[in-house]
Coordinates of C-alpha atoms and ligand atoms in Angstrom, one line a residue:
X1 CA -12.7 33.3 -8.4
X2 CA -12.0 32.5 -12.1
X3 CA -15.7 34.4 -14.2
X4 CA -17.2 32.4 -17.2
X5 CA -18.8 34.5 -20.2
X6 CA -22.2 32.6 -19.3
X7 CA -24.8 34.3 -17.4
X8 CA -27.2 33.3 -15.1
X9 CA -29.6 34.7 -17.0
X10 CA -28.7 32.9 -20.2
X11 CA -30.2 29.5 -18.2
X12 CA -33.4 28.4 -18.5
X13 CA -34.6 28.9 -14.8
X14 CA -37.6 30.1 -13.8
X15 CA -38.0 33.6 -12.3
X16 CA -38.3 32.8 -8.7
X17 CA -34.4 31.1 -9.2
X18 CA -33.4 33.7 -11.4
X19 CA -34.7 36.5 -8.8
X20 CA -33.0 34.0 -6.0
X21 CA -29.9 34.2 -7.8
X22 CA -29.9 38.0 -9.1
X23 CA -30.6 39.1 -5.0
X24 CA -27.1 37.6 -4.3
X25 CA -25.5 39.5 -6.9
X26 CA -24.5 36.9 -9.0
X27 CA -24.5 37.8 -13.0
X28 CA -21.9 35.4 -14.6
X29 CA -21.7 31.7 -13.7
X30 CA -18.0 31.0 -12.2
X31 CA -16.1 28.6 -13.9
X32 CA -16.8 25.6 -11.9
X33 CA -20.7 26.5 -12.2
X34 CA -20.1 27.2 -16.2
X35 CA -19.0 23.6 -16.2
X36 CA -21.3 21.8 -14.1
X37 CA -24.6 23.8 -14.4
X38 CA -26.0 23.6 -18.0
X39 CA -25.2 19.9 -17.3
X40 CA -26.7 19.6 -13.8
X41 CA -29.7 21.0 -14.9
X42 CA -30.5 18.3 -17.4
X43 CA -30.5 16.0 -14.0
X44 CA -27.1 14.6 -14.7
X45 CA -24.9 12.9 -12.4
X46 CA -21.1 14.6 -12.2
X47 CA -18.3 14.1 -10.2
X48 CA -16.7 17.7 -9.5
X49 CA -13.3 18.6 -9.0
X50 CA -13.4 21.9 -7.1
X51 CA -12.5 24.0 -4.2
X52 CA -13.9 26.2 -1.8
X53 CA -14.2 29.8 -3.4
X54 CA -14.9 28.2 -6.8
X55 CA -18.7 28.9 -6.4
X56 CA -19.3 24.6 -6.2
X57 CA -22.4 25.7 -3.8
X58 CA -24.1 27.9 -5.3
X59 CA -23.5 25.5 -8.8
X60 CA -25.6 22.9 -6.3
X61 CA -27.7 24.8 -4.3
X62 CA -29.6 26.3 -8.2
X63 CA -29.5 22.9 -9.3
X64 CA -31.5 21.3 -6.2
X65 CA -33.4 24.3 -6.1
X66 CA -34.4 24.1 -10.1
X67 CA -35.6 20.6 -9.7
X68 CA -38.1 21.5 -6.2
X69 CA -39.1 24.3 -8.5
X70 CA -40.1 22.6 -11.4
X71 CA -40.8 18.7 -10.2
X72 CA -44.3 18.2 -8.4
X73 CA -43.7 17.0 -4.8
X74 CA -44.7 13.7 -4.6
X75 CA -46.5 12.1 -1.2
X76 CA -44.2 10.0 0.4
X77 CA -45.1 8.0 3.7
X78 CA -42.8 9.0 6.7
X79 CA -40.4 12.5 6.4
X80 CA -38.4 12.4 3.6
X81 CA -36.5 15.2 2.2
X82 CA -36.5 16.2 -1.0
X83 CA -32.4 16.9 -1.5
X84 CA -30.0 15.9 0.7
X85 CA -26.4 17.5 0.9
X86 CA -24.0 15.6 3.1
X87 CA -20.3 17.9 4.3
X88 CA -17.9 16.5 6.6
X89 CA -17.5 19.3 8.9
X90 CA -20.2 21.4 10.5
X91 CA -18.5 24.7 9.6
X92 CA -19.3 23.6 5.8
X93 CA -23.3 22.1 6.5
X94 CA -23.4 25.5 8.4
X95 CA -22.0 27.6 5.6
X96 CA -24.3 25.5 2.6
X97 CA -27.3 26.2 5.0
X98 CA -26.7 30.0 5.2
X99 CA -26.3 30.4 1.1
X100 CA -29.3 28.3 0.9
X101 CA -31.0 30.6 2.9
X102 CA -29.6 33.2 1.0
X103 CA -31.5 31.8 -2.2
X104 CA -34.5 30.6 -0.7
X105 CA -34.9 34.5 1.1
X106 CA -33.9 36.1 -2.0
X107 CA -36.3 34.5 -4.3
X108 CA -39.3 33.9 -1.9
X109 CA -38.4 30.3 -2.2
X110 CA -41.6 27.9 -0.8
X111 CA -39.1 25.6 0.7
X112 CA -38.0 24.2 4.0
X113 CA -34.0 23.8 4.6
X114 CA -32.7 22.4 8.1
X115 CA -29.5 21.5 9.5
X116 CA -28.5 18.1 11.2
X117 CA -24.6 18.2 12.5
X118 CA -23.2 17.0 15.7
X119 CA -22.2 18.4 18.9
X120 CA -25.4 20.5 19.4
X121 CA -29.4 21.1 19.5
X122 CA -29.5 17.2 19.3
X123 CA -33.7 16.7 20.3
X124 CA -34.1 20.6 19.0
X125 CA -32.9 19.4 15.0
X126 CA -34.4 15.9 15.3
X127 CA -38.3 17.6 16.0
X128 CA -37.8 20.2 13.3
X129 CA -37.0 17.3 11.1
X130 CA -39.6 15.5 12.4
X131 CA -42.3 18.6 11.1
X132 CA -40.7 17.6 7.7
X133 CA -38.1 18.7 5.4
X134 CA -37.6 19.3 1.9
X135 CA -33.7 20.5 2.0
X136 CA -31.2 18.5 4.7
X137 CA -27.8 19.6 5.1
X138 CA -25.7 17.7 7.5
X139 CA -22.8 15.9 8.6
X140 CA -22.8 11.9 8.1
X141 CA -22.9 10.8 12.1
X142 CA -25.8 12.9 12.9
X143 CA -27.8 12.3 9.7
X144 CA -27.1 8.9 10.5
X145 CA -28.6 8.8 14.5
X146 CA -32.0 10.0 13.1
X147 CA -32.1 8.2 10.5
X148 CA -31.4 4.9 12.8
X149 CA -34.3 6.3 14.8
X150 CA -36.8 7.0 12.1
X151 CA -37.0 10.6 12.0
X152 CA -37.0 10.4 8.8
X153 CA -35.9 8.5 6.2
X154 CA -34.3 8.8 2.1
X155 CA -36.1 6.4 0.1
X156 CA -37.3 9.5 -2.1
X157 CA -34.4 11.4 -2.1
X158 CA -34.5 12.9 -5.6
X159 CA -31.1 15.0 -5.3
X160 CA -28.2 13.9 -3.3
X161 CA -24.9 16.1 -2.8
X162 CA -21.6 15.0 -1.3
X163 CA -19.1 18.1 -1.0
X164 CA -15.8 17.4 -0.1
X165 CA -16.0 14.1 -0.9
X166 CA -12.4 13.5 0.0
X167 CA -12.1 15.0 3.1
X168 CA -14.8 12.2 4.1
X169 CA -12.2 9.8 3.3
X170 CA -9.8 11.9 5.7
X171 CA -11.9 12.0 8.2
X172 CA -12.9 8.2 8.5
X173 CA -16.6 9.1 7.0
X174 CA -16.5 6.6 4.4
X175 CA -18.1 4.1 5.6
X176 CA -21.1 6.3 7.1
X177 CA -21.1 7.9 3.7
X178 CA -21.9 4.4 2.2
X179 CA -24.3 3.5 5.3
X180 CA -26.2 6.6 3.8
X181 CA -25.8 6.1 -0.1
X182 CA -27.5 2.8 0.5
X183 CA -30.5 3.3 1.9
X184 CA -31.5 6.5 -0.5
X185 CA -33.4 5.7 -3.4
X186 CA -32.1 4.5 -6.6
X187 CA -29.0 5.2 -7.7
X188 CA -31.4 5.8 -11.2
X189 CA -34.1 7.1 -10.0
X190 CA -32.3 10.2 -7.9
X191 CA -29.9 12.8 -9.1
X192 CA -26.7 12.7 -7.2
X193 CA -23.3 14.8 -7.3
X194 CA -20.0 14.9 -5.8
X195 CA -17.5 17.7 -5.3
X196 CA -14.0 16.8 -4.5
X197 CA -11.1 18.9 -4.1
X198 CA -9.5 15.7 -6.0
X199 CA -11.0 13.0 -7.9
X200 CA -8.3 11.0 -6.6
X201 CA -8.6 6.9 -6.9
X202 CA -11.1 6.5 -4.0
X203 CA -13.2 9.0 -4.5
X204 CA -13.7 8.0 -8.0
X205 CA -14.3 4.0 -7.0
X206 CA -17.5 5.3 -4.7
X207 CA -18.7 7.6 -7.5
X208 CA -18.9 4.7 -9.4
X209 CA -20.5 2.7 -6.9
X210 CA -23.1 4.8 -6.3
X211 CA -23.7 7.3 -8.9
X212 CA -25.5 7.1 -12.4
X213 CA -22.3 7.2 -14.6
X214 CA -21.0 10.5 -13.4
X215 CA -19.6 12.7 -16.0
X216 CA -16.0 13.8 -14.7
X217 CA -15.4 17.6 -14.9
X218 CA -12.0 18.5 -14.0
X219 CA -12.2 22.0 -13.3
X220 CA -8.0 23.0 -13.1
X221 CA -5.5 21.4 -15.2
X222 CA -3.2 20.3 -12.9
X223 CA -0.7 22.0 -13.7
X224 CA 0.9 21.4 -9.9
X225 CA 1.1 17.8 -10.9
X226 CA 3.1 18.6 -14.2
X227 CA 5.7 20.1 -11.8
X228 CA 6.2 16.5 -10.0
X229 CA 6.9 14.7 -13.3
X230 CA 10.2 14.1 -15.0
X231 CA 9.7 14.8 -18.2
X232 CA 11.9 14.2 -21.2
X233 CA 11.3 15.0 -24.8
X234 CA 13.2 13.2 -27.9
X235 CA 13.3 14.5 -31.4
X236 CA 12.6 11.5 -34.1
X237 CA 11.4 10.9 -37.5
X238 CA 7.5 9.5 -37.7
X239 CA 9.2 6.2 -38.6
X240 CA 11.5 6.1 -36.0
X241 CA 9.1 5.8 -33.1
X242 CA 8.0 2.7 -33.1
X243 CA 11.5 1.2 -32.6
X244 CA 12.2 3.6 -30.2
X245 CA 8.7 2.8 -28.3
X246 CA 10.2 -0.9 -27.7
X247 CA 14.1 0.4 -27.0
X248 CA 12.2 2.0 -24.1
X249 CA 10.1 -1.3 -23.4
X250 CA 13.3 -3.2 -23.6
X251 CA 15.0 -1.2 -20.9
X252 CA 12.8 -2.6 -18.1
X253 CA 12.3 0.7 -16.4
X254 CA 8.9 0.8 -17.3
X255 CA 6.4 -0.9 -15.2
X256 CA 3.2 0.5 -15.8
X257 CA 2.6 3.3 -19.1
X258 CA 0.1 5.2 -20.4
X259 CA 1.0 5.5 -24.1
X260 CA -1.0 8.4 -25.7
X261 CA -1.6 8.9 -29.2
X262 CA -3.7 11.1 -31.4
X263 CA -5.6 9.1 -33.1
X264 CA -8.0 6.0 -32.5
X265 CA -6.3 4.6 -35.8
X266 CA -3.0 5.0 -34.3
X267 CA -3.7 3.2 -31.0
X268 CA -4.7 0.1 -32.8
X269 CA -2.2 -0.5 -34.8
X270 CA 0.2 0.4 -31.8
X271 CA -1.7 -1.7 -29.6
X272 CA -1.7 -4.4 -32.2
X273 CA 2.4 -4.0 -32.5
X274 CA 2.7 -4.1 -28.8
X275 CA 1.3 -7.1 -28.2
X276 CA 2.2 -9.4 -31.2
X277 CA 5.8 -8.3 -29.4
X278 CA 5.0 -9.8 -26.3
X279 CA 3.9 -6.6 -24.5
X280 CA 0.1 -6.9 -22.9
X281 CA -1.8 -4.0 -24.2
X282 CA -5.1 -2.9 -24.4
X283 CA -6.2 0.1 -26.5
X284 CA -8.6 3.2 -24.4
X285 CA -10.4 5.6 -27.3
X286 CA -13.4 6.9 -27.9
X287 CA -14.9 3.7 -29.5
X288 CA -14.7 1.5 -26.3
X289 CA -18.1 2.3 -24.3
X290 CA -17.9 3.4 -20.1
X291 CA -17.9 0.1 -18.5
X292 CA -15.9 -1.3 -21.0
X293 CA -13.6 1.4 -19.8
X294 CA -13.7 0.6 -16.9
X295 CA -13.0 -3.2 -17.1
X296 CA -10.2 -2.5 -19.5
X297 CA -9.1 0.2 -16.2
X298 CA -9.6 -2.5 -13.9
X299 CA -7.2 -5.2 -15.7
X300 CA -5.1 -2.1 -15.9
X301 CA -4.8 -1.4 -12.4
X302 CA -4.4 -5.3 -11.3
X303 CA -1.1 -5.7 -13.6
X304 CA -2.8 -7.9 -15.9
X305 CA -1.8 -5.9 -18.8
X306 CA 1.1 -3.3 -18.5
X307 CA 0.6 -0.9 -21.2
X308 CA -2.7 1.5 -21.9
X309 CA -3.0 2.8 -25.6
X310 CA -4.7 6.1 -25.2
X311 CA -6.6 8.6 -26.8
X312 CA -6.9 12.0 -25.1
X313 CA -11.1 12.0 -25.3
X314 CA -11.2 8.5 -23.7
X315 CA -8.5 9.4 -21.1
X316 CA -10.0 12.4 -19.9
X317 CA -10.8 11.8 -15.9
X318 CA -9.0 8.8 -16.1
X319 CA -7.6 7.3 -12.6
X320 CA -5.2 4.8 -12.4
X321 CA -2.7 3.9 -9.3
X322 CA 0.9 3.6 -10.3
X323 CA 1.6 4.8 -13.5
X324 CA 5.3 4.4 -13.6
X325 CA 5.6 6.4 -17.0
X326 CA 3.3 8.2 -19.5
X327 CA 4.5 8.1 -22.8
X328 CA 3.4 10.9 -25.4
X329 CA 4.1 8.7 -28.6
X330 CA 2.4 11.4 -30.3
X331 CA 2.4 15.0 -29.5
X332 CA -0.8 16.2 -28.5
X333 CA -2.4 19.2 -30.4
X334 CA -3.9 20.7 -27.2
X335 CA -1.9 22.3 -25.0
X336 CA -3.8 21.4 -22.0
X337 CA -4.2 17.6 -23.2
X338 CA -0.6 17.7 -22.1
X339 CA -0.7 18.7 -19.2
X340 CA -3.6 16.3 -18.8
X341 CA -1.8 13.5 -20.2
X342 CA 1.2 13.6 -18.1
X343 CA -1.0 14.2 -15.3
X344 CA -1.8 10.3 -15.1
X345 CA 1.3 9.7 -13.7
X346 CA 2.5 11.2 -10.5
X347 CA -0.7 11.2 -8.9
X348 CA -1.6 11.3 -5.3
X349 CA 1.8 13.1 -4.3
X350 CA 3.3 9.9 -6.3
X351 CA 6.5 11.2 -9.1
X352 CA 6.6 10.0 -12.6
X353 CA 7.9 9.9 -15.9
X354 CA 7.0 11.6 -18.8
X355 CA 8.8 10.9 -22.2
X356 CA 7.2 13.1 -25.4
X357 CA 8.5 11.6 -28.7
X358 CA 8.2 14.6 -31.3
X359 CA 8.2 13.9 -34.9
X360 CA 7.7 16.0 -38.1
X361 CA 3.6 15.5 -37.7
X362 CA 3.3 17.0 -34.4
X363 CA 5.9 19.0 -33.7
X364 CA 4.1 22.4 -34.5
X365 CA 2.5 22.0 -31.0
X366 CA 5.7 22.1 -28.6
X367 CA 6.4 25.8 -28.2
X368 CA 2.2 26.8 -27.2
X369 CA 3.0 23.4 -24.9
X370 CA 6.3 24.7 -23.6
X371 CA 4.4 28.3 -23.3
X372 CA 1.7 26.8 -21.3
X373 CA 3.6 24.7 -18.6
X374 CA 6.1 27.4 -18.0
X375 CA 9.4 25.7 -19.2
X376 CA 11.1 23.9 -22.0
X377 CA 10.8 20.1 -21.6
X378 CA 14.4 18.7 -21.7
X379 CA 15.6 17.4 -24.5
X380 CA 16.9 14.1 -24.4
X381 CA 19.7 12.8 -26.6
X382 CA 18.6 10.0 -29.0
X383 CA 21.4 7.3 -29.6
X384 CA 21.5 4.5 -31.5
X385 CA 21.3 1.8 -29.0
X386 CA 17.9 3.3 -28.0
X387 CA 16.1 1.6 -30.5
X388 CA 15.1 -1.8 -30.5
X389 CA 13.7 -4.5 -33.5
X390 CA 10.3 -5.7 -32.9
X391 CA 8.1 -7.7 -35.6
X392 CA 5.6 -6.2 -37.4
X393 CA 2.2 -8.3 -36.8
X394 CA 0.3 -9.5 -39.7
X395 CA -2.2 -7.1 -41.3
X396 CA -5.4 -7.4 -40.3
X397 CA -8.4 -7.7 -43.1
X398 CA -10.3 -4.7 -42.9
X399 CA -13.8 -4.6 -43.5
X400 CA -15.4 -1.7 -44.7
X401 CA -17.6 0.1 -42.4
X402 CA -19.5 2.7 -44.4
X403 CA -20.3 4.7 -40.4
X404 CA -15.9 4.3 -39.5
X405 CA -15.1 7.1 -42.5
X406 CA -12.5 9.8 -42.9
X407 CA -9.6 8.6 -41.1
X408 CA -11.0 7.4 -37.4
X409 CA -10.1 10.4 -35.2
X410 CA -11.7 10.5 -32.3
X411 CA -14.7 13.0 -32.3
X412 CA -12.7 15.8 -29.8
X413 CA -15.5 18.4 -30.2
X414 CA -14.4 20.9 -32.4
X415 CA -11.2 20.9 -30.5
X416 CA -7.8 20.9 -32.0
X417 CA -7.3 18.4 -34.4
X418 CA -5.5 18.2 -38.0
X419 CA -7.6 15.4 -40.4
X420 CA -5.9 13.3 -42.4
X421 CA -2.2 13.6 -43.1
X422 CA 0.2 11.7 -40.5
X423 CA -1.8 8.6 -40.9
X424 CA -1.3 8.1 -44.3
X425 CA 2.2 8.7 -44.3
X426 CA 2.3 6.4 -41.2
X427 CA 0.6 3.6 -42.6
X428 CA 2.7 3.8 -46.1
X429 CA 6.0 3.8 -44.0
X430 CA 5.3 0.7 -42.0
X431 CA 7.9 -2.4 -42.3
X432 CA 10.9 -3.3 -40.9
X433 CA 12.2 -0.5 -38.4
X434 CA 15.7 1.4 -39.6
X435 CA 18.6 -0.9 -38.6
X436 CA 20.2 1.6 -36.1
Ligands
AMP501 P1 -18.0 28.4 -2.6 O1 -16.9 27.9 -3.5 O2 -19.3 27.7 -2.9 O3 -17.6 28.3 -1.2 O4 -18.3 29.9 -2.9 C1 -17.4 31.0 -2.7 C2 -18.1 32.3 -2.7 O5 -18.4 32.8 -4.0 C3 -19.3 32.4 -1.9 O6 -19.2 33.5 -1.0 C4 -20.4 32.7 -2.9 O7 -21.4 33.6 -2.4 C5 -19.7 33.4 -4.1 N1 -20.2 33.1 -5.4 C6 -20.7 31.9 -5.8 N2 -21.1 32.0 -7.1 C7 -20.8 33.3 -7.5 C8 -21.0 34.0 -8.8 N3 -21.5 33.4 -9.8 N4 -20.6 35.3 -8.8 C9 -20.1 35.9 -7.7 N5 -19.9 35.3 -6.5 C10 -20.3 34.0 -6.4

């Protein structure tokens, strides 16, 4: 289990939780909890990527417990519990009920936790319930009899947890999951959170569906999926891309692509190139808000346009079916943006291509890249049939925004990130691509 430098005593809880928390010897946050906690705590929705052994339940169990701490119980008519935390096995609702016991014992915790999972104790669990319930951990068929007969119901829920959201999916739970989402309270007026071992296509479409735009925290790179992809790397001058972007179009091999570049200035006028040449494109960056996103995804994924124009902050968490290629028109500064990058392809056991152009701007970055993944990406040999002519589009007017200063690189937090530079020399070399 990978340690953060974050303690648990760095987090604002109060000192029954922190007591909770100290009696089961945990001092640093895990990784997983380092990433989701501070966050959770603000009453967030996320979507998790995690495993078991990552610490994902104790990084929900202080969360729900933080908010019956420090929220006032309200009166609701009927049983209603407080948090709810649906697994798909009973092994798991039996193992999330014995940490929370853990806390609850360890921190003198005023709380009531009880179990509802199939296959035992069936009028036993439904009259505890009955007495009331402020924590219920169970599995979705026996959470749903009870709730058909009234024990209780969720119209209060103020925390909802799914782990393991896709072994639901595996398990043919979906559609009990969604019987269950449904009749909790609003999906704005409760907090909810989902841990996945993958926040693979599905898993992503209910989160949406049901959850308060989730932040995405993808806890490993995946650096198994970087072993699936093809990748290829070609050596060019800055000028020499864009004609060799189109040779590449012009081949036909390339049915769906994910062209990433490095900055949002960058993916407009690529975007704007592409599709003055008759290639559908829209452009994914920081500037374009969640749900427009998520149409721009949507058209994506139904083939209505064929090429996404990509900037790493905007593709972070990003799930698309059927990415035939990714294209790293620019070569990211981060080594793990590539390994996220070229993580868009390939996914769900699917293989795919990655081609990295590298030109005298970015180049710097290949050997930490080639450090990081383990290998040298092959080099691919750049001939002159490779590159195709395409028209430059008319210049667009620009207006002066006096907010849209310094360039227009996407705000990456601090990380990575040279300013100024490439674009300039970009923009002054634009014209008619070298007649090779
Ligand atoms: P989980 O991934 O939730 O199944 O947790 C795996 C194991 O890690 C459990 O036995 C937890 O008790 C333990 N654990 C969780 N958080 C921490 C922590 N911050 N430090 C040490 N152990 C932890």
């Amino acid at each position: 289990m990978k340690l953060s430098e974050i303690k648990f005593s760095d987090l604002d809880l109060l000192p029954e939780l922190h007591k909770a928390v100290a009696s089961q010897k945990f001092e640093y946050l895990t990784e997983v909890q380092a990433m989701t906690i501070p966050t959770t705590l603000t009453g967030k929705d996320l979507a998790v990527q995690a495993q078991t052994g990552s610490g994902k339940t104790a990084a929900f169990l202080v969360t729900i417990f933080d908010r019956l701490l420090k929220v006032p119980k309200k009166k609701t008519h009927g049983v209603c519990p407080r948090a709810i935390v649906i697994t798909p096995t009973r092994e798991l609702a039996v193992q999330v009920a014995s940490d929370a016991e853990g806390l609850l014992k360890g921190g003198d915790l005023p709380f009531r936790i009880l179990l509802a999972y199939g296959g035992v104790d069936y009028a036993k669990q439904r009259e505890e319930i009955r007495q009331g319930v402020d924590l219920l951990i169970g599995t979705p068929g026996r959470l749903i009899d009870y709730l058909k007969q009234r024990v209780y119901h969720l119209g209060a829920v103020e925390i909802a947890v799914i782990d393991e959201a896709d072994r639901m999916f595996d398990m043919g739970f979906i559609a009990d999951i969604r019987f269950l989402l449904k009749r909790m309270s609003k999906y704005d007026e409760r907090q909810s959170m989902l841990f996945s071992a993958t926040l693979s296509d599905r898993v992503m479409e209910l989160s949406y569906e049901y959850m308060n735009v989730p932040e995405l925290v993808e806890v490993s790179p995946d650096k198994i999926v970087a072993d699936r992809v093809t990748q290829a790397l070609y050596h060019l001058g800055s000028t020499e891309k864009m004609p060799f972007l189109f040779g590449l179009l012009k081949t036909g091999e390339i049915k769906k692509a994910v062209v990433f570049v490095n900055t949002k200035h960058m993916a407009e006028r690529l975007a704007r190139a592409l599709n003055h040449n008759g290639y559908p494109t829209a452009v994914l960056s920081g500037d374009v808000p969640q749900n427009g996103r998520l149409k721009v995804i949507r058209r994506f994924s139904a083939g209505e346009i064929k090429i996404l124009v990509a900037t790493d902050v905007a593709s972070r968490g990003l799930h698309i079916e059927d990415v035939s290629h990714v294209i790293n028109y620019d070569l990211p500064q981060d080594t793990e943006d590539y390994v996220h990058r070229i993580g868009r392809t390939a996914r769900a056991g699917k293989s795919g291509s990655a081609i990295t152009l590298a030109c005298e701007d970015y180049v710097f970055t290949l050997p930490a890249i080639e450090e990081y993944i383990g290998h040298q990406i092959p080099v691919g040999e750049v001939k002159p049939e490779m590159f195709a002519q395409f028209e430059e589009p008319p210049r667009e007017k620009r207006q002066f925004n006096p907010n849209n200063r310094g360039g227009g690189r996407d705000n990456r937090g601090g990380r990575g990130g040279r300013s100024g530079g490439p674009q300039n020399r970009q923009r002054s070399g634009r014209g008619s691509p070298r007649g090779r």
